[in-house]
Short mmCIF file of C-alpha atoms in Angstrom, two decimals:
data_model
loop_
_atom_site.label_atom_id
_atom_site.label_comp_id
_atom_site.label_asym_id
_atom_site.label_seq_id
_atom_site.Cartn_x
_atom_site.Cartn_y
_atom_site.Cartn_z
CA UNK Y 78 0.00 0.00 0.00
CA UNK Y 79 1.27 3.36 -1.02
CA UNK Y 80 2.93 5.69 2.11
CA UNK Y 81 0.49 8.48 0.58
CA UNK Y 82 -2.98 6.55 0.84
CA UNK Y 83 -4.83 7.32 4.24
CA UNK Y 84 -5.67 3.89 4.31
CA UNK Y 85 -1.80 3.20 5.05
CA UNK Y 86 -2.00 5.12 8.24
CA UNK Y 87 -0.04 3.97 10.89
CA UNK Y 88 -1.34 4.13 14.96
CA UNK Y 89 1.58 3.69 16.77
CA UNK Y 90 1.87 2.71 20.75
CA UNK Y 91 5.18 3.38 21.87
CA UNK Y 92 5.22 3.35 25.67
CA UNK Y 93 8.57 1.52 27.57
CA UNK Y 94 7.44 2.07 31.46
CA UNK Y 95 5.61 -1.47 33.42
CA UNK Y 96 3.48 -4.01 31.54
CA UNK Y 97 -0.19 -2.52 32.00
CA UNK Y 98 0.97 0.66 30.60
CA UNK Y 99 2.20 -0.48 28.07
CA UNK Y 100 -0.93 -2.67 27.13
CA UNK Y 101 -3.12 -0.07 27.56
CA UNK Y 102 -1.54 2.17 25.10
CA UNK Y 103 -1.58 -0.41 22.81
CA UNK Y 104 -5.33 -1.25 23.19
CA UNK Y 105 -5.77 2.78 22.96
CA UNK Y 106 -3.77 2.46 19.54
CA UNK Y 107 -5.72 -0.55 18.50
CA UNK Y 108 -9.14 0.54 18.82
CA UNK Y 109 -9.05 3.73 17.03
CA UNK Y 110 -6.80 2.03 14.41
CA UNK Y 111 -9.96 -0.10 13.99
CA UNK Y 112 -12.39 2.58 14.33
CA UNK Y 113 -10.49 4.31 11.72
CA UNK Y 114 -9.84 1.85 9.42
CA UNK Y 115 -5.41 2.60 9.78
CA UNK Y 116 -3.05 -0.09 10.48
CA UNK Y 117 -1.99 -1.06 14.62
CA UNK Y 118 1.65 -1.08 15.42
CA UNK Y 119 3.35 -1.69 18.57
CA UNK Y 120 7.26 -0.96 19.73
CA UNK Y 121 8.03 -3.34 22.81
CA UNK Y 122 11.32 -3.67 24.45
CA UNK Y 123 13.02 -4.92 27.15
CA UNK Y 124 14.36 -1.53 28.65
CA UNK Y 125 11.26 -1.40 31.24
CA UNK Y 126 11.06 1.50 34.29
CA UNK Y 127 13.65 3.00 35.63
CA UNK Y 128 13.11 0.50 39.03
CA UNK Y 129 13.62 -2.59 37.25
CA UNK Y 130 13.41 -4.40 41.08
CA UNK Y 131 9.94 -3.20 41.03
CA UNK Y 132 9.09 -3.43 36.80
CA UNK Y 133 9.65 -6.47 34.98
CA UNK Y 134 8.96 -6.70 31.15
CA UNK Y 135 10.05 -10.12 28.94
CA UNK Y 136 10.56 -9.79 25.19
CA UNK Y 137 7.86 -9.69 22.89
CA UNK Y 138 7.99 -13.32 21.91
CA UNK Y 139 7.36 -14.08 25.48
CA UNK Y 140 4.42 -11.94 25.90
CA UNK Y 141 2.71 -12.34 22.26
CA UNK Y 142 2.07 -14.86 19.68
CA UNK Y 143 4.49 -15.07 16.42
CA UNK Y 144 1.81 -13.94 14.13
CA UNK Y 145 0.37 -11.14 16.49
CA UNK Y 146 3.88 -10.16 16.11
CA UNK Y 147 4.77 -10.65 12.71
CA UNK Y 148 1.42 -8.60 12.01
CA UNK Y 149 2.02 -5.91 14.89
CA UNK Y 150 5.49 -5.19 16.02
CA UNK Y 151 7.41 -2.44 14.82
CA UNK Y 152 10.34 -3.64 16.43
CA UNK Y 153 12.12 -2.53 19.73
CA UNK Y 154 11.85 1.36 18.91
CA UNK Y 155 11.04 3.42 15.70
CA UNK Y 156 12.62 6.29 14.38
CA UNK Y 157 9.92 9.34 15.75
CA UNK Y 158 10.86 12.04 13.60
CA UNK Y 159 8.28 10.06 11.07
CA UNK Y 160 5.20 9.96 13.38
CA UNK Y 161 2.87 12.98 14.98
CA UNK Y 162 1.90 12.66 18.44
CA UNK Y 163 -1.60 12.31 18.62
CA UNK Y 164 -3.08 14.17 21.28
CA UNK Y 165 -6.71 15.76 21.95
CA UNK Y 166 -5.70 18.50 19.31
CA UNK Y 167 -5.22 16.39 16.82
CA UNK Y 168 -8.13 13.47 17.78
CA UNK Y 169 -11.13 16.23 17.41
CA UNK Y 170 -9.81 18.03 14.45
CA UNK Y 171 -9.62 16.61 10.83
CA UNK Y 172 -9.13 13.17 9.59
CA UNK Y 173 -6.19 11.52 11.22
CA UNK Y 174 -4.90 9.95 7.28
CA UNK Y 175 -5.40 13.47 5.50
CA UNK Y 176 -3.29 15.07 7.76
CA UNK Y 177 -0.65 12.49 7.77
CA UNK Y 178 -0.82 12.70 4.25
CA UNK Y 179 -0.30 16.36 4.38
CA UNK Y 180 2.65 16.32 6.66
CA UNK Y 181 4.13 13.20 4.89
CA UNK Y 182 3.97 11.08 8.03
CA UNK Y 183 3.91 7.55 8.62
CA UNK Y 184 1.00 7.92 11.09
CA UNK Y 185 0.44 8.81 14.70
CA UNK Y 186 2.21 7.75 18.31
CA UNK Y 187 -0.46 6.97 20.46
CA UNK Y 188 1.06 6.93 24.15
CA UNK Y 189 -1.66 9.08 26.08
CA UNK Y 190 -3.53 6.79 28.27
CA UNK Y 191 -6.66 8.65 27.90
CA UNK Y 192 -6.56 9.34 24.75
CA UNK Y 193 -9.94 8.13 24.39
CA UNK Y 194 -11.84 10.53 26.27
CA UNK Y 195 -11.28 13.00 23.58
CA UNK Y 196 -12.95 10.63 20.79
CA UNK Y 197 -15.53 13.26 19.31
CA UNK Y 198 -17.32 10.74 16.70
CA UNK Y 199 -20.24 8.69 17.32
CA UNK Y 200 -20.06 6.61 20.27
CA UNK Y 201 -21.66 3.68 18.85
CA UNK Y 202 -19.21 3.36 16.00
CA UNK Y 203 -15.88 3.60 18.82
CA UNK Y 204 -14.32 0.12 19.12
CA UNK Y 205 -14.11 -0.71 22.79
CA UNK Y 206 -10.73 -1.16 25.31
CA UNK Y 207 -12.20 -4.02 26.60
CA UNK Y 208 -12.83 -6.20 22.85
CA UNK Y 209 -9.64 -4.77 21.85
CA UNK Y 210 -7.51 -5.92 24.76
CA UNK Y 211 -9.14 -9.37 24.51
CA UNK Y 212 -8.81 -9.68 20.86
CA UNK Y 213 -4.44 -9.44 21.32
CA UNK Y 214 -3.23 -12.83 20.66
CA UNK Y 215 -0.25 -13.82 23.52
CA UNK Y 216 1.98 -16.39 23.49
CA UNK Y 217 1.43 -20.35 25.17
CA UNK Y 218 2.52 -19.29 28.45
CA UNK Y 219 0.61 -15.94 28.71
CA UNK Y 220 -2.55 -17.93 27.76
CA UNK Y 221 -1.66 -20.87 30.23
CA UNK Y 222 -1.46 -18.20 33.06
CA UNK Y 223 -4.76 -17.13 31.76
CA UNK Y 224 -6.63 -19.89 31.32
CA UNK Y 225 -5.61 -21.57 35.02
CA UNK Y 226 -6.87 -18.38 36.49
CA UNK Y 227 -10.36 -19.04 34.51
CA UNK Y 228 -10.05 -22.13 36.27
CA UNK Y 229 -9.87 -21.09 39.76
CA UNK Y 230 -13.21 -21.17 41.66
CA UNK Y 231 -13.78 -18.51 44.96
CA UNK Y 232 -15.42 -19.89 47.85
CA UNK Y 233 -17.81 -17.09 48.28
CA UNK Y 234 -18.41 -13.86 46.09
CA UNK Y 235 -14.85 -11.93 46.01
CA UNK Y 236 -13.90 -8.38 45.56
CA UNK Y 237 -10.90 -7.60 44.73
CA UNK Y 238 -8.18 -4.88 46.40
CA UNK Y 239 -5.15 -3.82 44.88
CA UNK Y 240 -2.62 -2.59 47.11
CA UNK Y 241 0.24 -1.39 44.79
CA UNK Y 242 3.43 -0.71 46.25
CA UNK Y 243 6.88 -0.98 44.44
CA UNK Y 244 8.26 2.14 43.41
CA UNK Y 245 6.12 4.67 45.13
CA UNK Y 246 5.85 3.39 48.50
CA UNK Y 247 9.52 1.35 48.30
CA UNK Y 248 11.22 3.34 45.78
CA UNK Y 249 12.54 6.68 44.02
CA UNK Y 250 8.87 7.47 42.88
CA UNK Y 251 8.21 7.90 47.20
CA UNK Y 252 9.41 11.10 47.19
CA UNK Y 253 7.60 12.87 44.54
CA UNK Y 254 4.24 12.38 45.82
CA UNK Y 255 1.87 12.78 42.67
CA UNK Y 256 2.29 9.11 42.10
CA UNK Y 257 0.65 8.76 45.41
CA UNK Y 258 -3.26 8.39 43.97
CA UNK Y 259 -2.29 5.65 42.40
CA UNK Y 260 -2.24 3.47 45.70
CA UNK Y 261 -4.37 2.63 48.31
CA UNK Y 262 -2.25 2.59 51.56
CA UNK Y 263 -1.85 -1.00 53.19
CA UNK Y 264 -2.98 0.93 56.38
CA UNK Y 265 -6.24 1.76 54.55
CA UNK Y 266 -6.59 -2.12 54.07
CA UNK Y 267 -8.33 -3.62 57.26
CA UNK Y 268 -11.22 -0.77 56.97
CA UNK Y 269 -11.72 -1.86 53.40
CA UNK Y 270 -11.99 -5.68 54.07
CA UNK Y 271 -14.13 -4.95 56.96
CA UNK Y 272 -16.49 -2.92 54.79
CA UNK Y 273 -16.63 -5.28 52.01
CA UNK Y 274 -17.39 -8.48 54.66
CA UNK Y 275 -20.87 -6.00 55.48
CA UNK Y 276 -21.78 -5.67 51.72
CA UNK Y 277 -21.45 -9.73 51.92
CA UNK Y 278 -18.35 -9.94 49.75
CA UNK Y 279 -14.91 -11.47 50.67
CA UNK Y 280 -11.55 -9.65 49.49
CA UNK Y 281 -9.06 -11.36 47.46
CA UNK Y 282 -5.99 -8.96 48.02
CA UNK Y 283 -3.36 -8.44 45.30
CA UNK Y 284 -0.13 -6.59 46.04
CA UNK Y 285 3.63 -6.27 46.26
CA UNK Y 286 5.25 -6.91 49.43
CA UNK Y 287 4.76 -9.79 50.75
CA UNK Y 288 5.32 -9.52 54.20
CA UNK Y 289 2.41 -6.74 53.97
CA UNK Y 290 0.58 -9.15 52.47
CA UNK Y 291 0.91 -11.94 54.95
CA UNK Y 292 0.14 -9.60 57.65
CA UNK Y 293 -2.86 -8.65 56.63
CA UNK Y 294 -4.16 -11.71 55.76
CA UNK Y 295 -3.47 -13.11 58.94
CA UNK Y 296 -5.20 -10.02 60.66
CA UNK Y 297 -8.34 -9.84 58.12
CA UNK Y 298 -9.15 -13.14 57.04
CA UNK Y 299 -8.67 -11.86 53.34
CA UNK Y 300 -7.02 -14.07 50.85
CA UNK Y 301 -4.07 -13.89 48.46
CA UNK Y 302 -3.62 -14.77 45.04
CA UNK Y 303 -0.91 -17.32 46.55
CA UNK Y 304 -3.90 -18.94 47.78
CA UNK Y 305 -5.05 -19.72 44.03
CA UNK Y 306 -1.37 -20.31 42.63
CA UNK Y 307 0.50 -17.24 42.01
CA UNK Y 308 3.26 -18.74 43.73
CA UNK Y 309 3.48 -21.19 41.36
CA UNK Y 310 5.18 -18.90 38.85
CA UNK Y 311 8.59 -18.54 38.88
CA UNK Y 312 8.13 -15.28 35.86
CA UNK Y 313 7.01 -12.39 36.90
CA UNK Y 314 5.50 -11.22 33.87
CA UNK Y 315 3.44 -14.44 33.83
CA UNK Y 316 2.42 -14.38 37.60
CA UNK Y 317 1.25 -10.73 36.39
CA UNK Y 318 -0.72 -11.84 34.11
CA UNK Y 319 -2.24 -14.85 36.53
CA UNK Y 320 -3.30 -11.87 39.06
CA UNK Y 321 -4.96 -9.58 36.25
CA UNK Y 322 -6.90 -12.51 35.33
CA UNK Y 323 -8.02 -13.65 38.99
CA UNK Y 324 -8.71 -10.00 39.75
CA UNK Y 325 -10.77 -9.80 36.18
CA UNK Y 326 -13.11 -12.20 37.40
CA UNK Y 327 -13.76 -10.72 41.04
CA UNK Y 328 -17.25 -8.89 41.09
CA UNK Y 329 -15.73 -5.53 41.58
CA UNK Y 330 -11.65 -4.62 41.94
CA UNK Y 331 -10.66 -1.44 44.44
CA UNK Y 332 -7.66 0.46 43.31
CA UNK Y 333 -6.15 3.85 43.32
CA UNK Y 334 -5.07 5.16 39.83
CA UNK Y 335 -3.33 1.85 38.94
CA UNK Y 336 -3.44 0.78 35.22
CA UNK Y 337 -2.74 -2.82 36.41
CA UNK Y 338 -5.87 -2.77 38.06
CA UNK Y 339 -7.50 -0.67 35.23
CA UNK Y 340 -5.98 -3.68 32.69
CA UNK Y 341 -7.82 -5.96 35.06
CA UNK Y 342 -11.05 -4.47 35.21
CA UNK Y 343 -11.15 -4.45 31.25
CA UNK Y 344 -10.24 -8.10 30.82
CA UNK Y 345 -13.48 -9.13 33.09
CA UNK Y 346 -15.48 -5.95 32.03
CA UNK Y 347 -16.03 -5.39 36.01
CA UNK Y 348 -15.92 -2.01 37.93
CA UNK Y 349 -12.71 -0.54 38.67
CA UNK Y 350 -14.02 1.41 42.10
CA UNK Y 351 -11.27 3.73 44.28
CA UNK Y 352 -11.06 3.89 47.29
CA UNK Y 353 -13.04 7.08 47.69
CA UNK Y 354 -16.70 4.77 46.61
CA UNK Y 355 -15.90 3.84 50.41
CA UNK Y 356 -14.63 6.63 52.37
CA UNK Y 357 -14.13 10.41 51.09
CA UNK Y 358 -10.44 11.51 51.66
CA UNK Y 359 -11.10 13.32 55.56
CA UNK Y 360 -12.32 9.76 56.26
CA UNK Y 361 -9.55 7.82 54.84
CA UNK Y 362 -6.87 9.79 56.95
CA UNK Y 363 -8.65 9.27 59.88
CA UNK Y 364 -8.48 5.65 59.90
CA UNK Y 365 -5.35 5.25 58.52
CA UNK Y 366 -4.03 7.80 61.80
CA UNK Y 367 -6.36 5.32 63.48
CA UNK Y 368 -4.62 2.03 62.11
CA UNK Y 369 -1.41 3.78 62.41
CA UNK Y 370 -1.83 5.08 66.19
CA UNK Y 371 -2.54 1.04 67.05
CA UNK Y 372 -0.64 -0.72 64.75
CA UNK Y 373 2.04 1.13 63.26
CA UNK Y 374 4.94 -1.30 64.63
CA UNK Y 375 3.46 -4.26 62.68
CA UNK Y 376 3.78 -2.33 59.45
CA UNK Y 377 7.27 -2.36 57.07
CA UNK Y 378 8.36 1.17 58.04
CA UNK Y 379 7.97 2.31 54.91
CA UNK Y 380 4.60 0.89 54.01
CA UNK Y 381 3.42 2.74 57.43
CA UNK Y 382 5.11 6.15 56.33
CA UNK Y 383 3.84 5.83 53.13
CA UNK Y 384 0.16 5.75 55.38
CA UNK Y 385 1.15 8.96 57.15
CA UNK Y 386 2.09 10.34 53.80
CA UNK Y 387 -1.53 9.90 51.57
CA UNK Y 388 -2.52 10.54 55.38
CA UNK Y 389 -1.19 14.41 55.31
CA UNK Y 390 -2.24 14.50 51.65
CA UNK Y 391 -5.79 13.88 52.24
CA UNK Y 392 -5.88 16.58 54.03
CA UNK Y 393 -3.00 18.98 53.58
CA UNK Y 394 -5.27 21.86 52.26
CA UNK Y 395 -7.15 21.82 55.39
CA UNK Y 396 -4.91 21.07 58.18
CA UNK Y 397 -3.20 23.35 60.29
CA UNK Y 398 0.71 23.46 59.65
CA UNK Y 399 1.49 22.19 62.90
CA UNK Y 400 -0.82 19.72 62.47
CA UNK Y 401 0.53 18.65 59.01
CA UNK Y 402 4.37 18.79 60.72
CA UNK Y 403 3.11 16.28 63.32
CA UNK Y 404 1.91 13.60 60.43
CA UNK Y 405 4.98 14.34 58.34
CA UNK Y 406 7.70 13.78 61.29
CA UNK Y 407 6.00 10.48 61.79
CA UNK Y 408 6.60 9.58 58.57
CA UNK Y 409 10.11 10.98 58.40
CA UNK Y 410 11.50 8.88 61.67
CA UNK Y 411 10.36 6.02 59.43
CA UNK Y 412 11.37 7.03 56.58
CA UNK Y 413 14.40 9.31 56.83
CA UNK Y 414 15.48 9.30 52.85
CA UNK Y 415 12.49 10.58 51.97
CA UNK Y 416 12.98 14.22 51.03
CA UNK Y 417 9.49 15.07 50.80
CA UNK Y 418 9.20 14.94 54.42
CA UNK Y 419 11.83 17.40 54.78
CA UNK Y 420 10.88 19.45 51.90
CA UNK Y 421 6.72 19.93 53.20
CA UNK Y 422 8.05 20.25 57.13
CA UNK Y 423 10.19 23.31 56.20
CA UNK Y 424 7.06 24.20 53.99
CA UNK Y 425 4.65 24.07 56.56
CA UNK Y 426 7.22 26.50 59.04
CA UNK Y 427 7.86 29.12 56.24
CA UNK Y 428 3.54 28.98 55.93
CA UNK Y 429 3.63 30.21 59.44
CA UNK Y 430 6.52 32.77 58.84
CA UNK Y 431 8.73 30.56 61.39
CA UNK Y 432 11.46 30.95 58.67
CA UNK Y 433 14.16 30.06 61.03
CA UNK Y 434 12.71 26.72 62.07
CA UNK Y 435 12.05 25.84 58.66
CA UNK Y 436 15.68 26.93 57.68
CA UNK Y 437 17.08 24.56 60.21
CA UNK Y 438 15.51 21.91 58.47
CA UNK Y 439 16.78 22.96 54.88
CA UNK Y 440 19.89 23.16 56.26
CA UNK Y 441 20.49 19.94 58.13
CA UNK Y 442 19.30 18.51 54.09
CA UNK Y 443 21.14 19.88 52.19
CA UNK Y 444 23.98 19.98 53.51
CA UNK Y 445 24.13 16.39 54.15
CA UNK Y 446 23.64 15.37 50.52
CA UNK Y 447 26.27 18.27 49.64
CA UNK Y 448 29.08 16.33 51.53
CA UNK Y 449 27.91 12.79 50.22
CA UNK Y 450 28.16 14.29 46.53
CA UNK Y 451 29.83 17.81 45.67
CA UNK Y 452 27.05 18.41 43.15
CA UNK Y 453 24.54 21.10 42.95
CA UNK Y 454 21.73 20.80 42.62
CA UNK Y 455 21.53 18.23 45.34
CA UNK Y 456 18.78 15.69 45.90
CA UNK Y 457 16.05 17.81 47.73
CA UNK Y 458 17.20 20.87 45.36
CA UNK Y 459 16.38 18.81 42.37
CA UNK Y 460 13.22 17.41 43.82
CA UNK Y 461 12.13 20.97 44.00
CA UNK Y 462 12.53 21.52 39.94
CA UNK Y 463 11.59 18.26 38.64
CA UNK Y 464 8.94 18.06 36.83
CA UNK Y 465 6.27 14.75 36.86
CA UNK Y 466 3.06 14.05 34.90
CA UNK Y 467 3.13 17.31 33.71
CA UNK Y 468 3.55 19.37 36.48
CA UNK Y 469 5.73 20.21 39.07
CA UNK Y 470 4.61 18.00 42.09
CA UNK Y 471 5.77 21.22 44.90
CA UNK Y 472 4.34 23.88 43.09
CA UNK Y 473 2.16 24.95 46.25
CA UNK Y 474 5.16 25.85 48.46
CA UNK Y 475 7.11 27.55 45.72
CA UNK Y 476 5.52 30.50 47.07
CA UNK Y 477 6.95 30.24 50.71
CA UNK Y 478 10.24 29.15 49.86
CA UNK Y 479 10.01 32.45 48.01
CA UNK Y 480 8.98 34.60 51.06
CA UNK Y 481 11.78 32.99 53.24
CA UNK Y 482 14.58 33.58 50.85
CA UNK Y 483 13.69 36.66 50.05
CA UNK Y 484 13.70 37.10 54.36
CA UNK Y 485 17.20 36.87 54.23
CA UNK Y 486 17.33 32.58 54.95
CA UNK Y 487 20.50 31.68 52.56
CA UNK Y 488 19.08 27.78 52.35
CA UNK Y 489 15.62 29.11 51.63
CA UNK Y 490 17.55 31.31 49.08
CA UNK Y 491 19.50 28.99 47.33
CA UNK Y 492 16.52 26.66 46.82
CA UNK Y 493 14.25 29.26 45.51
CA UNK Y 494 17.11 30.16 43.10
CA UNK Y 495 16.90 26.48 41.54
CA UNK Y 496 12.95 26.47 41.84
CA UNK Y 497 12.99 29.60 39.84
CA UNK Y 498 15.71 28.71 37.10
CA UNK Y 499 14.49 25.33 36.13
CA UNK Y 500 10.07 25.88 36.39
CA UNK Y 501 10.03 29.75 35.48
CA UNK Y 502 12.62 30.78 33.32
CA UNK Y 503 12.94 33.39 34.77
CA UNK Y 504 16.70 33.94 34.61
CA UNK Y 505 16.97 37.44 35.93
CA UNK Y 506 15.16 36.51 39.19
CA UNK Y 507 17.07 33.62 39.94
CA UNK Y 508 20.06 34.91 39.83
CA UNK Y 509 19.39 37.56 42.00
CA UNK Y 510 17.62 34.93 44.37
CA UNK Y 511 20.94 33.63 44.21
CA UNK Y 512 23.09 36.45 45.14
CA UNK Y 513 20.54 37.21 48.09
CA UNK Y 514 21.62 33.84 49.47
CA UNK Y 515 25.44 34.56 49.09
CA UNK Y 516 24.67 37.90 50.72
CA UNK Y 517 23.14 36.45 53.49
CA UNK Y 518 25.93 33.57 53.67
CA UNK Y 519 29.09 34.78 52.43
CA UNK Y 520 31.22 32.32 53.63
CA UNK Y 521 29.70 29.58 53.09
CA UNK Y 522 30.50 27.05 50.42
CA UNK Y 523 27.37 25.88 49.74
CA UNK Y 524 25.06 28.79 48.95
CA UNK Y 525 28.18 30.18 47.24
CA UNK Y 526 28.48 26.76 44.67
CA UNK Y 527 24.87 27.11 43.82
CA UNK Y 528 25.14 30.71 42.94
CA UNK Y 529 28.00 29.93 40.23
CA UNK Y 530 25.56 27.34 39.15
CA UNK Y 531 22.68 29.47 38.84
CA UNK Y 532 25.00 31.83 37.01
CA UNK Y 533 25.42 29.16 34.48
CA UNK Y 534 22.42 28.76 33.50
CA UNK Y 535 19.60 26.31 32.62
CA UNK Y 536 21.56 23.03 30.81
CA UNK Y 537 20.42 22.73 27.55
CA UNK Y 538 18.47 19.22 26.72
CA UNK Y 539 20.30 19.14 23.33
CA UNK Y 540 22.36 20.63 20.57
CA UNK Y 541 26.35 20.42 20.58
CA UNK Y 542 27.33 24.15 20.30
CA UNK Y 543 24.56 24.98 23.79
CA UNK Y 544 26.25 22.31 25.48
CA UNK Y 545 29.51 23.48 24.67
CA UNK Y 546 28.68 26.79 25.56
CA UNK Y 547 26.67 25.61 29.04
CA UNK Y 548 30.58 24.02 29.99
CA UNK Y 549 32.44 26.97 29.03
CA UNK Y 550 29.97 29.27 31.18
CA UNK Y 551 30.88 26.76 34.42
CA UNK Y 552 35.13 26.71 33.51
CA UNK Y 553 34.57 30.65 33.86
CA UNK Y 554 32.70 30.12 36.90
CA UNK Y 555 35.95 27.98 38.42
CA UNK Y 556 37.63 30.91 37.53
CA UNK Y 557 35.80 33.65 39.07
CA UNK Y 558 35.93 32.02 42.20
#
């Protein structure tokens, strides 16, 4: 088929983070390939997450069949330049072929997750997640995993409860807190089982630690997948697949925003509910406070400061700051490489104009990670500019790290000279946010390395010569010292 005809449209899903995103991009991709009339395509690779411990992803011939690959896969990346990014922009406006015709483009990477909520046609015509996902065609072993969780039979009607875990209450993703919603705290857990036993249904709990597992069980009467055969597989990939399938055929699955569970609840066609169907978030910090007040010693550490965590979420917006400093030193003596803690304490003090106490804090921080690495920005500093989903996960306290530096605070300062560089661009202001903290610190070494990086400049994301330049601007920097 000619590269010019429409018909020869490619839908491309791209994605490389954990298995259920990546399967839900492709059953995005699929379904308005179909709708459309285009051509599905697929890129799959090993390279998974960042946290491999928690992400595991086989090869394609381990997850699909040879001729749903031979039909589908584009291979383990494709060259982008060729493809537009179809977004909501480009879903409502004119005919997804034309256009690629226009532009001389292959077709269209479809990576947005909910990329269907911008479909504008007629409803009726819209081929469905659910069809689409069941329609892919996976190898012997993914369909063996499958078909022996068909075969299991509950004792009594079962809802099921996700507890993710892994990288946001055990790993990197911990500390920047907008992954949060996408788990329901294993301190939440007991409540939910106990409400679920009064609406007659028993819980079949699906999750990642183990020894939170175990506990719970014991305490709630709940079961595992373990109890069904999880254990049985020795692949990870495949025991994922096992638990989608047992969840798929529960009569309902709770879950925060987790697109395992969201995979799950498509398989089975059966409501995906959060956690807020059961308790509004006011609620849900209470009882985790509760659980946490009684039982906080039987909990991993982290798994409990992860509760105090969505705890002081729930209701950060409402509490008092030394309320919210009480919840978040709870979870810091639990958790004590968790920057956020740190960050939203000296956040909560600046709120209340107690800059000192909240520079005391900033402080102790940064200058830690300053002598474990002689880098700037440092960990917290860096935390501060990143940005996640989209958005910068610390926006709300820009605004007093602001006030404090520009009190005088050389920590406050220093941060608010990084905040502003890398989410403002607002060059001129950061550097003198900068200066203000070597003012108010002139001896010290720390304040005085982040104003020569400041100085600097942003580092440029690409190009040779802006690189080059970036370097040069840091050797004068050593020299102006």
């Amino acid at each position: 088929m000619a590269p010019s005809d429409p018909a020869s449209t490619l839908i491309a899903a791209t994605r490389i983070d954990g298995l259920g995103g990546r399967l839900l991009a492709m059953a995005n991709a699929k379904a308005l390939a179909d709708t459309f009339g285009y051509r599905f395509g697929f890129t799959w690779s090993r390279r998974g997450a960042a946290e491999k411990v928690f992400h595991s992803v086989e090869a394609v011939d381990r997850i699909f069949s040879p001729d749903f690959i031979e039909r589908h896969w584009l291979g383990e990346k494709i060259k982008t330049s060729g493809f537009g990014i179809l977004d909501e922009a480009v879903l409502a406006g004119r005919s997804l072929g034309e256009v690629a015709k226009e532009r001389k483009l292959r077709g269209w990477i479809c990576d947005d997750l909910r990329i269907l909520r911008h479909y504008r046609g007629e409803p009726t015509q819209l081929v469905g997640q659910a069809a689409t996902l069941r329609s892919f065609d996976y190898s012997t072993a993914v369909k063996e995993a499958i078909a022996k969780a068909d075969e299991s039979r509950f004792p009594s009607p079962m809802a099921a409860l996700h507890l993710r875990s892994g990288d946001i209450v055990h790993g990197r993703y911990r500390a920047s807190l907008v992954y949060a919603r996408k788990v329901i705290p294993a301190t939440l857990a007991r409540a939910i089982v106990s409400e679920l036993s009064r609406l007659g249904m028993a819980t079949l709990l699906i999750g990642q630690h183990r020894a939170t597992l175990d506990y719970l069980k014991a305490e709630t009467g709940a079961m595992l997948t373990g109890d069904f055969g999880a254990d049985a597989f020795a692949d990870e990939t495949l025991k994922a697949f096992f638990e989608m399938a047992l969840m798929a055929r529960c009569r309902r699955i709770h879950a925060g925003l987790s697109i395992y569970a969201e995979i799950a609840s498509l398989m089975g066609d059966v409501p995906l509910m959060p956690s807020s169907s059961l308790y509004d978030a006011p609620q849900s910090a209470g009882i985790i406070l509760n659980e946490l007040k009684n039982h906080e010693a039987d909990y991993d550490p982290r798994e409990a400061a992860f509760g105090y965590q969505s705890a002081f979420l729930a209701i950060e917006q409402t509490a008092s700051p030394g309320q919210a400093r009480e919840v978040l030193e709870k979870a810091r003596a639990l958790d004590r490489d968790n920057d956020a803690y740190a960050l939203k304490i000296a956040s909560a003090y600046f709120r209340e104009r107690d800059y000192a106490s909240g520079e005391a804090v900033l402080k102790s921080v940064v200058t830690r990670q300053f002598q474990a690495r002689r880098k700037i920005p440092v960990t917290i500093m860096r935390l501060l500019g990143e940005m996640l989903s989209h958005r910068y996960p610390y926006a709300t306290d820009f605004e007093f790290f602001f006030a404090a530096g520009e009190a005088g605070y050389p920590y406050a300062a220093a941060c608010s000279a990084w905040i502003l560089q890398e989410t403002a661009a607002d060059r001129e202001r950061a550097v003198a946010m900068a200066h203000r903290a070597v003012k108010a610190a002139p001896a010290d070494p720390i304040v005085r390395k982040v104003r020569q990086r400041i100085v600097q400049g942003k580092r440029p994301r690409s190009g040779l010569i802006a690189k080059a330049r970036w370097r040069i601007a840091w050797l004068r920097g050593l020299g102006a010292r």
